[in-house]
Coordinates of C-alpha atoms and ligand atoms in Angstrom, one line a residue:
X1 CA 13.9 -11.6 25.1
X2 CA 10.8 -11.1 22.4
X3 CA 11.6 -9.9 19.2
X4 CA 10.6 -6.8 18.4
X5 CA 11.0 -6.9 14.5
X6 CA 11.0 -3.9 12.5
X7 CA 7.2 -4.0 10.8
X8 CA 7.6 -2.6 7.3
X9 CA 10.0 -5.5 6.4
X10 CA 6.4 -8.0 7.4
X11 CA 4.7 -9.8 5.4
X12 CA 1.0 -9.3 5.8
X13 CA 0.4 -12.8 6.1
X14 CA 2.5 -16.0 7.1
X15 CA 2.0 -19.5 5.2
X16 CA -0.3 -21.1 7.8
X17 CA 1.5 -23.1 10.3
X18 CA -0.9 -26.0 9.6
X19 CA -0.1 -25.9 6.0
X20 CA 3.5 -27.0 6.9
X21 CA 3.7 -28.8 9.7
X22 CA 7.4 -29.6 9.0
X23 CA 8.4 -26.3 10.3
X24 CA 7.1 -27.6 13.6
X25 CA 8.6 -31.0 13.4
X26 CA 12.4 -29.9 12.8
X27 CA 12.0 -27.0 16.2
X28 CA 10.6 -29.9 18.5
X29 CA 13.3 -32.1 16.4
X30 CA 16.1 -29.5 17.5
X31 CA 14.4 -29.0 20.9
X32 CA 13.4 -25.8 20.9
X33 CA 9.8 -26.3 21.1
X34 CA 7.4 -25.3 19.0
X35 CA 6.0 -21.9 17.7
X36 CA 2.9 -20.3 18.5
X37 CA 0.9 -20.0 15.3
X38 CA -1.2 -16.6 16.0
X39 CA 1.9 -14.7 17.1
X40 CA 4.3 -15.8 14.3
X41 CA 5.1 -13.3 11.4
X42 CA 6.5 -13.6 8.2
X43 CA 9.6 -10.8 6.4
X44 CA 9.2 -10.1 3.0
X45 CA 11.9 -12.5 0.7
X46 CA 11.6 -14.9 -1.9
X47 CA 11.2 -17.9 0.1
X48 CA 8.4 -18.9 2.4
X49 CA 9.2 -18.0 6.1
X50 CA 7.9 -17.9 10.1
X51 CA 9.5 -16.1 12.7
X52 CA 8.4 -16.0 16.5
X53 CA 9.5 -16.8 19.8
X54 CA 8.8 -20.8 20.5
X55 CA 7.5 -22.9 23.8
X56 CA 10.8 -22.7 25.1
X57 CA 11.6 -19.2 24.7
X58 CA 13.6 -19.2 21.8
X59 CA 13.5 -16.5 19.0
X60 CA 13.5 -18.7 15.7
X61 CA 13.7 -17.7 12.0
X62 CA 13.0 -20.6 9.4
X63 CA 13.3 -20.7 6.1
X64 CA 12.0 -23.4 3.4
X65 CA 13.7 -22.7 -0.2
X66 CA 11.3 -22.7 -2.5
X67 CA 11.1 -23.5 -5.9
X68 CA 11.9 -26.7 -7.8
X69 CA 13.0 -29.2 -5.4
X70 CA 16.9 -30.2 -6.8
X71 CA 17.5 -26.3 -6.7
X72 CA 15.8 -25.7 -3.7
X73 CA 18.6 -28.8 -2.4
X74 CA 21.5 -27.0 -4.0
X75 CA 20.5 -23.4 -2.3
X76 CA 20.0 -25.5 1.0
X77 CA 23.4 -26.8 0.8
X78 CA 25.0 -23.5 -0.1
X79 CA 23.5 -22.1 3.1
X80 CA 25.0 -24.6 4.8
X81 CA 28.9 -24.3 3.2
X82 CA 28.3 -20.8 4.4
X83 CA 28.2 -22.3 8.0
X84 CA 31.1 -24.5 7.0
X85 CA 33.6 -21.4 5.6
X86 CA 32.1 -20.1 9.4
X87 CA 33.3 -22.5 11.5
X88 CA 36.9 -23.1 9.6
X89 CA 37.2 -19.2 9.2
X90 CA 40.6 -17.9 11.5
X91 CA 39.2 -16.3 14.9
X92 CA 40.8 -12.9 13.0
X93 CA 37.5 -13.2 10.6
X94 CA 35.7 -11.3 13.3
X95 CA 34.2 -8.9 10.6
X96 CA 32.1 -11.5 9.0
X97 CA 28.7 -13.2 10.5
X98 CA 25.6 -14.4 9.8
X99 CA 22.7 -15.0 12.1
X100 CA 23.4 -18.5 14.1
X101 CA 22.5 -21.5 12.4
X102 CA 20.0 -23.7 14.4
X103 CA 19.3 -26.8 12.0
X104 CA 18.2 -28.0 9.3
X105 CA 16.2 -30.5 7.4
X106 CA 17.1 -31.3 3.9
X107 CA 14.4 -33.7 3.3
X108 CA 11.7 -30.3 3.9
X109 CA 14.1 -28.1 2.7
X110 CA 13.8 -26.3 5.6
X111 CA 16.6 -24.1 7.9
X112 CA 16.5 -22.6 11.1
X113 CA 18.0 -19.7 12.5
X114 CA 18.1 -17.7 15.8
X115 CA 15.9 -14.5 15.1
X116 CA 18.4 -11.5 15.5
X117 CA 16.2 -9.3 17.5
X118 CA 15.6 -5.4 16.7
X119 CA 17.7 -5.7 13.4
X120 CA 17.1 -3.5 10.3
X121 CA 18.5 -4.7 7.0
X122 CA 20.6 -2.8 5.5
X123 CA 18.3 -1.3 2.5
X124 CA 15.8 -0.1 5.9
X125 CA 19.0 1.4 7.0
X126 CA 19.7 3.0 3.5
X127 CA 15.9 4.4 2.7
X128 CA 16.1 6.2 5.9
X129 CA 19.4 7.9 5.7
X130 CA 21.1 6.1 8.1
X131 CA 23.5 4.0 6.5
X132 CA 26.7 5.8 7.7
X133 CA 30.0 5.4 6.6
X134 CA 31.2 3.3 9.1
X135 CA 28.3 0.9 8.3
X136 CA 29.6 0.8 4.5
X137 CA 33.3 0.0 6.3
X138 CA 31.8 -2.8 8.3
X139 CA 30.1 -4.2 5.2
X140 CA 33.3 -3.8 3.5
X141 CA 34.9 -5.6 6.1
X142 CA 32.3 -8.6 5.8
X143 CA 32.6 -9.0 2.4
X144 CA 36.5 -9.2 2.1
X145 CA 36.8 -11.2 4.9
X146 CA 34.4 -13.9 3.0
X147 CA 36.4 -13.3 -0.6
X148 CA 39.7 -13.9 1.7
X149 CA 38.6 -17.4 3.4
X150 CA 39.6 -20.9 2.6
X151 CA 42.3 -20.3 0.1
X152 CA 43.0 -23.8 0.5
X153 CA 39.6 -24.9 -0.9
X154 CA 38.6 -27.1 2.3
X155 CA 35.1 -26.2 2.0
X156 CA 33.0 -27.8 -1.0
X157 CA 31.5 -25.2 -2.8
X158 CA 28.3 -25.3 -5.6
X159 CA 30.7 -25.4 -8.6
X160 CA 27.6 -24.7 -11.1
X161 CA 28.3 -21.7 -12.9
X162 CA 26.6 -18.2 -12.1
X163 CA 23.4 -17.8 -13.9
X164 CA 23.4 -13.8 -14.2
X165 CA 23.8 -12.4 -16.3
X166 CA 22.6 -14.6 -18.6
X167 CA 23.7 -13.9 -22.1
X168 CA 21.2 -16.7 -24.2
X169 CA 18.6 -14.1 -23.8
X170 CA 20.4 -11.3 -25.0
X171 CA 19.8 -13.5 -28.7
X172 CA 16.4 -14.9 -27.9
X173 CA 14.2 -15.2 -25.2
X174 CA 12.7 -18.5 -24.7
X175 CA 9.6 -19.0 -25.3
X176 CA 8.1 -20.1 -21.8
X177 CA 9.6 -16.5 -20.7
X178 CA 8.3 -14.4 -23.5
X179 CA 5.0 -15.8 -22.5
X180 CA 5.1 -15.2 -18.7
X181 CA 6.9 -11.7 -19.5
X182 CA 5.4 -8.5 -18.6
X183 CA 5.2 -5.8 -21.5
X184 CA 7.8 -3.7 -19.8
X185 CA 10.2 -6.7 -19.2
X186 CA 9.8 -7.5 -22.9
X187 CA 10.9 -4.2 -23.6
X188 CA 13.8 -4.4 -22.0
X189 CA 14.7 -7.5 -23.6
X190 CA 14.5 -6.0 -26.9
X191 CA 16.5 -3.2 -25.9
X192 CA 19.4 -5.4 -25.0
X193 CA 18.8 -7.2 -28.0
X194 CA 19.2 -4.7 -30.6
X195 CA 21.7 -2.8 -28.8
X196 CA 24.3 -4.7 -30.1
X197 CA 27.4 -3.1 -28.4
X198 CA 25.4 -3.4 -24.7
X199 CA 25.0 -7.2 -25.3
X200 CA 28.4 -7.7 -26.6
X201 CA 30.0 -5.9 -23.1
X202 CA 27.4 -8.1 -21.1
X203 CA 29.0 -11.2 -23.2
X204 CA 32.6 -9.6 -22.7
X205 CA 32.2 -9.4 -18.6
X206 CA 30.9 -13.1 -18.1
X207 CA 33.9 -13.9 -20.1
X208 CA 36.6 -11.7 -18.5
X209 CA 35.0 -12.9 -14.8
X210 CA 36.9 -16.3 -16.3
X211 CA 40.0 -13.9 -15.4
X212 CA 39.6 -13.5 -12.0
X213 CA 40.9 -15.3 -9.2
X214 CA 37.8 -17.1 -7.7
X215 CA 36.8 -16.9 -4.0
X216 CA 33.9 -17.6 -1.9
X217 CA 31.6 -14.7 -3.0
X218 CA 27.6 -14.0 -2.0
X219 CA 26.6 -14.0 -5.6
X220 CA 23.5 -12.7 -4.8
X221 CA 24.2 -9.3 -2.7
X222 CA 21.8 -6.3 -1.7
X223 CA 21.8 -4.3 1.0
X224 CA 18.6 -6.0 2.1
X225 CA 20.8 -9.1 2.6
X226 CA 22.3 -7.6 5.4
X227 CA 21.2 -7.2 8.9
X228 CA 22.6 -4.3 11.4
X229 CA 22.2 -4.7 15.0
X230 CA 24.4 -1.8 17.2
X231 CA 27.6 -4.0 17.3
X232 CA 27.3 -6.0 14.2
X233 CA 26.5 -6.5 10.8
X234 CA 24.8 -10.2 9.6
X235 CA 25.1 -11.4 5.9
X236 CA 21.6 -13.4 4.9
X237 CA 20.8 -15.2 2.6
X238 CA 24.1 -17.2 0.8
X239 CA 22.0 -19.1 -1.2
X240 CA 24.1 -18.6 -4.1
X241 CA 27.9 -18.7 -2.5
X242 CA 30.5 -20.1 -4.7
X243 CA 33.5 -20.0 -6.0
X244 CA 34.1 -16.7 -8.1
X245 CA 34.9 -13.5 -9.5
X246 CA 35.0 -11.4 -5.6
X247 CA 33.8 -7.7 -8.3
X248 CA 30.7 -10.4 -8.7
X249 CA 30.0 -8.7 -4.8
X250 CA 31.6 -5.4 -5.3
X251 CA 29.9 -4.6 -8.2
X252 CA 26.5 -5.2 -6.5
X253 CA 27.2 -3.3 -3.4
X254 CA 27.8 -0.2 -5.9
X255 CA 25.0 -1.3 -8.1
X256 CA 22.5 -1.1 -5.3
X257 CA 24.1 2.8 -4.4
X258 CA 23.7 3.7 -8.1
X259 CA 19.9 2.1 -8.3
X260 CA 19.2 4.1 -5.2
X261 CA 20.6 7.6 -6.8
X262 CA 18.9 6.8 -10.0
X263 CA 15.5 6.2 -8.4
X264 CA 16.3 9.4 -6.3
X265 CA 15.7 11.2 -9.9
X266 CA 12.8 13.2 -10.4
X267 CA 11.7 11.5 -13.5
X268 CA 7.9 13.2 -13.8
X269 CA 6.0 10.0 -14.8
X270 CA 8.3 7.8 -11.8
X271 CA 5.4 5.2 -11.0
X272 CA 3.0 6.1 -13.4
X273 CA 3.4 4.4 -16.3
X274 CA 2.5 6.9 -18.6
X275 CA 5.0 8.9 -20.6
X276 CA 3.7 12.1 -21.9
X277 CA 5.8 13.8 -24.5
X278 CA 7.9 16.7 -23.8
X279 CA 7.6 15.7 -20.1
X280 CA 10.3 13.5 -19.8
X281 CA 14.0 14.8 -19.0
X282 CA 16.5 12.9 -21.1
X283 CA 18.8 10.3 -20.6
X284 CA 21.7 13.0 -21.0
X285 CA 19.8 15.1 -18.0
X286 CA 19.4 12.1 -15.9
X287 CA 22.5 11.0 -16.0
X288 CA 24.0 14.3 -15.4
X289 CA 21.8 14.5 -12.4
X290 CA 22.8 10.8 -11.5
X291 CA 26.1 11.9 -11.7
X292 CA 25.4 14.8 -8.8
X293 CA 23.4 11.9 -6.5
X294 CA 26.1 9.6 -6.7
X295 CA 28.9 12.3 -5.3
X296 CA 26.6 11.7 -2.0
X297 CA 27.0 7.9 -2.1
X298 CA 30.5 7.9 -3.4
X299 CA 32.1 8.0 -0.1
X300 CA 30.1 5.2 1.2
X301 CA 31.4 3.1 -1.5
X302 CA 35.1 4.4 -0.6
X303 CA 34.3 3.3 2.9
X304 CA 33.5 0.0 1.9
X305 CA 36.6 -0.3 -0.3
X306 CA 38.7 1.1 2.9
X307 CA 36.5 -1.8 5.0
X308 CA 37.5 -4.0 2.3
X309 CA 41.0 -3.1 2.2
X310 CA 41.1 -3.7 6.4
X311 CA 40.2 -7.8 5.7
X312 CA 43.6 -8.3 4.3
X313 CA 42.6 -8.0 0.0
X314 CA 43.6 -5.1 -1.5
X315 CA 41.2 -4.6 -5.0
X316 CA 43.2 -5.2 -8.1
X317 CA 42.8 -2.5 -11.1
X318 CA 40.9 -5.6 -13.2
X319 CA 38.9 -6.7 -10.1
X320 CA 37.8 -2.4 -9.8
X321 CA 37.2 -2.5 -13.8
X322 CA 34.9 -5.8 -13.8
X323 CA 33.2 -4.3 -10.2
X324 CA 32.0 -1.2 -12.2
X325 CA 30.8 -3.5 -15.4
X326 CA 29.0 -6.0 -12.6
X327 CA 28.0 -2.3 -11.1
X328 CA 26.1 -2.0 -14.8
X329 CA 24.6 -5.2 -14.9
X330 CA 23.4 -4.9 -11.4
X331 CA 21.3 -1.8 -12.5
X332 CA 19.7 -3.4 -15.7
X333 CA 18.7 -6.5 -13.1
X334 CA 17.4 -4.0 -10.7
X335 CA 15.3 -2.6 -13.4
X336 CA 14.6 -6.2 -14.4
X337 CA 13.2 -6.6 -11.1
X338 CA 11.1 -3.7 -11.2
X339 CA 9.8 -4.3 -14.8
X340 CA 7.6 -7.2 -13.2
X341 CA 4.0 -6.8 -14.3
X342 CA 4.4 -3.6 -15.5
X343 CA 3.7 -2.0 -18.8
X344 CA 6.2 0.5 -19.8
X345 CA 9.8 1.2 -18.8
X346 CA 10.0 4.9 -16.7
X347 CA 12.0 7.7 -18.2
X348 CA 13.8 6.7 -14.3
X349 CA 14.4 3.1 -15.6
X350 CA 15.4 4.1 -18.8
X351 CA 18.4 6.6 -17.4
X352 CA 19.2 3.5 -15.5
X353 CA 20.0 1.7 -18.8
X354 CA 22.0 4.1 -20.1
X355 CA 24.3 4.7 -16.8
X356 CA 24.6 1.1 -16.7
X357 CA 25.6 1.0 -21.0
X358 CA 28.3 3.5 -19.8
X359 CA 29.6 1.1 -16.8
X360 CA 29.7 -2.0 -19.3
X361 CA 31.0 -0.7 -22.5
X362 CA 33.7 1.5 -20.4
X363 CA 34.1 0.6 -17.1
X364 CA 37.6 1.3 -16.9
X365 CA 36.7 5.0 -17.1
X366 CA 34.4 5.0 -14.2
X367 CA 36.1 3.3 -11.6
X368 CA 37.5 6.6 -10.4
X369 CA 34.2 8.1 -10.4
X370 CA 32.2 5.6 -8.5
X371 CA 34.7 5.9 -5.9
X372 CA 36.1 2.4 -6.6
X373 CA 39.8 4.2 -6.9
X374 CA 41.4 7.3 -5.3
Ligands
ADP401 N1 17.9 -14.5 11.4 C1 17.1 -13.5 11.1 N2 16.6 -12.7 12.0 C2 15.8 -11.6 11.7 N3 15.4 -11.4 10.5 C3 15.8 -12.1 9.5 C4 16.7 -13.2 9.7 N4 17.0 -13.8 8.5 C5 16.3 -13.1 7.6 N5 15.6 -12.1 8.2 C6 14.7 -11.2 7.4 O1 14.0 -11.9 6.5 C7 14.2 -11.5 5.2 C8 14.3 -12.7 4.2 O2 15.3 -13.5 4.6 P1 16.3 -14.1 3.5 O3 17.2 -15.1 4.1 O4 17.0 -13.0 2.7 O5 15.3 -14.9 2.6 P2 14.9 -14.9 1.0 O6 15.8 -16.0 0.5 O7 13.5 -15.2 1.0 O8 15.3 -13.6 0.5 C9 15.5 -10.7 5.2 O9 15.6 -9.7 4.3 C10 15.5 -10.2 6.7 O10 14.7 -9.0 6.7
MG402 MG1 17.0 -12.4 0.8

């Protein structure tokens, strides 16, 4: 069957095929022929990659990690422990997949995977209303199911800690960074910076995560890391799996619902950059009115706690507290993200920083709220 991927999640242009003819080399190596290079496409993601149906018929996605090269080998070989957790999982870990695993090449830093035909990730799913609640339960499902495998610690896992959220730069921003920063970005920084009380919860979580009882966890989860097809639901993308605090996951998955309500706002200079006075609601406004988007995505995240539940882990009061402060710092690295290249912070990305102050300095408060607890 030809894949049929969903076109807004292309890139307009794939790294030439000539440019790395080690993509080739590992599909012949694996046997699956070879792809054609003027009908192979490329999704949107950090890292370089080709998708296509080869010589033999085979619908391929491969992936080289970028970056520098003894990271690139530590995110390859997390990819792959993924695979391992897989194949030692108990046949009851139904609930959790990942697109097959082809092969690999760790001298090109390179992995292959078969192409999971008419897919939409999960962030398609969510921008066009469609993310249902029994979607949130099978996500839920899929992420307790990972935090509940290999209790025995078979699997190897990258035992480097997690970089986010990175609490150096809520002192000082090195200087490389300050250079390459973007005026918006540096603005955030110094907000962080002088808000003394948001830094020290930021400081408080990494060191109450020290708490929990570690588990395999994504450690890097969005809704576009996951992949719906009618009967199942793929997690992408475990380049960061390790051993750690499971709210680390939970905290995203209701990050990305609160970035979404928040950028629901009507903030009247969203995009624009400019910031007339007068114009701009205030934080108090937007959060009130974040408060009335969330009650829409509050049952999803119940759903996913119920999908959770369903995998066998039921979520401890500390795990819900730390999942709402992760929840906060989620929404500061979502605006992070956004703050690339850009000028000035939005009144939109501003609210965002204060819902997420509230979620640090008081998560216990909002569990309740977010739908984390009954
Ligand atoms: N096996 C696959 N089949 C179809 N699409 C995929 C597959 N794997 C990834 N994708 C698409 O490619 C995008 C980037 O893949 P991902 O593994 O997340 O790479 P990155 O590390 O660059 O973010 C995903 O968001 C998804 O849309
Ligand atoms: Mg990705």
């Amino acid at each position: 069957m030809t894949a049929e991927p969903a076109a807004d999640r292309h890139r307009a242009r794939p790294v030439d095929l000539a440019e790395a003819p080690e993509v080739q080399r590992l599909l012949d190596g694996l046997g699956l022929g070879r792809l054609l290079p003027d009908r192979v496409v490329s999704y949107n993601g950090r890292n370089d990659n080709w998708s296509g149906t080869t010589t033999h018929g085979v619908d391929v996605f491969v992936k080289r990690l970028g970056g520098p090269a003894a990271d690139a080998a530590r995110r390859l070989r997390n990819l792959l422990a993924f695979e391992e957790l897989l194949a030692t999982a108990p046949r009851t870990a139904g609930g959790l997949r990942g697109p097959r695993c082809l092969g690999w090449s760790e001298a090109d830093l390179l992995v292959a995977f078969a192409l999971v035909p008419s897919a939409v990730s999960g962030a398609e799913r969510a921008d066009a209303g469609d993310f249902t609640d029994q979607d949130a339960f099978r996500v839920g499902a899929a992420i307790g199911t990972l935090h509940g495998l290999d209790h025995a610690r078979r699997t190897a896992l990258d035992t480097s800690p997690p970089p986010l959220p990175p609490t150096a730069p809520l002192t000082a921003l090195p200087l490389e960074r300050h250079r390459t920063a973007s005026a918006a970005e540096l603005r955030l920084w110094s907000i962080l910076q002088q808000d003394e009380e948001l830094a020290a919860g930021i400081r408080a979580l990494r060191e109450r995560e020290a708490e929990a009882d570690p588990c395999p966890v994504h450690g890097d989860f969005r809704l576009d890391q996951l992949l719906f097809t009618d009967e199942v639901v793929h997690l992408l993308d475990c380049e960061e799996l390790r051993r750690a605090d499971p709210a680390r996951d939970i905290g995203a998955y209701v990050g990305e619902w609160l970035h979404r309500a928040v950028g629901k706002l009507p903030g009247p200079c969203e995009g624009t950059g400019s910031d007339p006075a007068g114009t701009a609601p205030s934080t108090r406004e937007m959060t009130g009115r974040a408060t009335r988007e969330l009650t829409r995505t509050r049952p999803l995240i119940e759903r996913f706690r119920a999908g959770y539940a369903s995998a066998g882990t039921a979520l401890a009061p500390a795990v819900r507290e730390r999942a709402a402060a992760f929840a906060g710092w989620h929404l500061i690295d979502r605006v992070l993200a956004q703050s690339v290249q850009r000028s000035t912070l939005t009144p939109v990305q501003r609210a965002a920083l204060g819902i997420a102050r509230t979620l640090l300095l008081s998560p216990a408060a909002v569990t309740t709220t977010l739908g984390l607890e009954d």
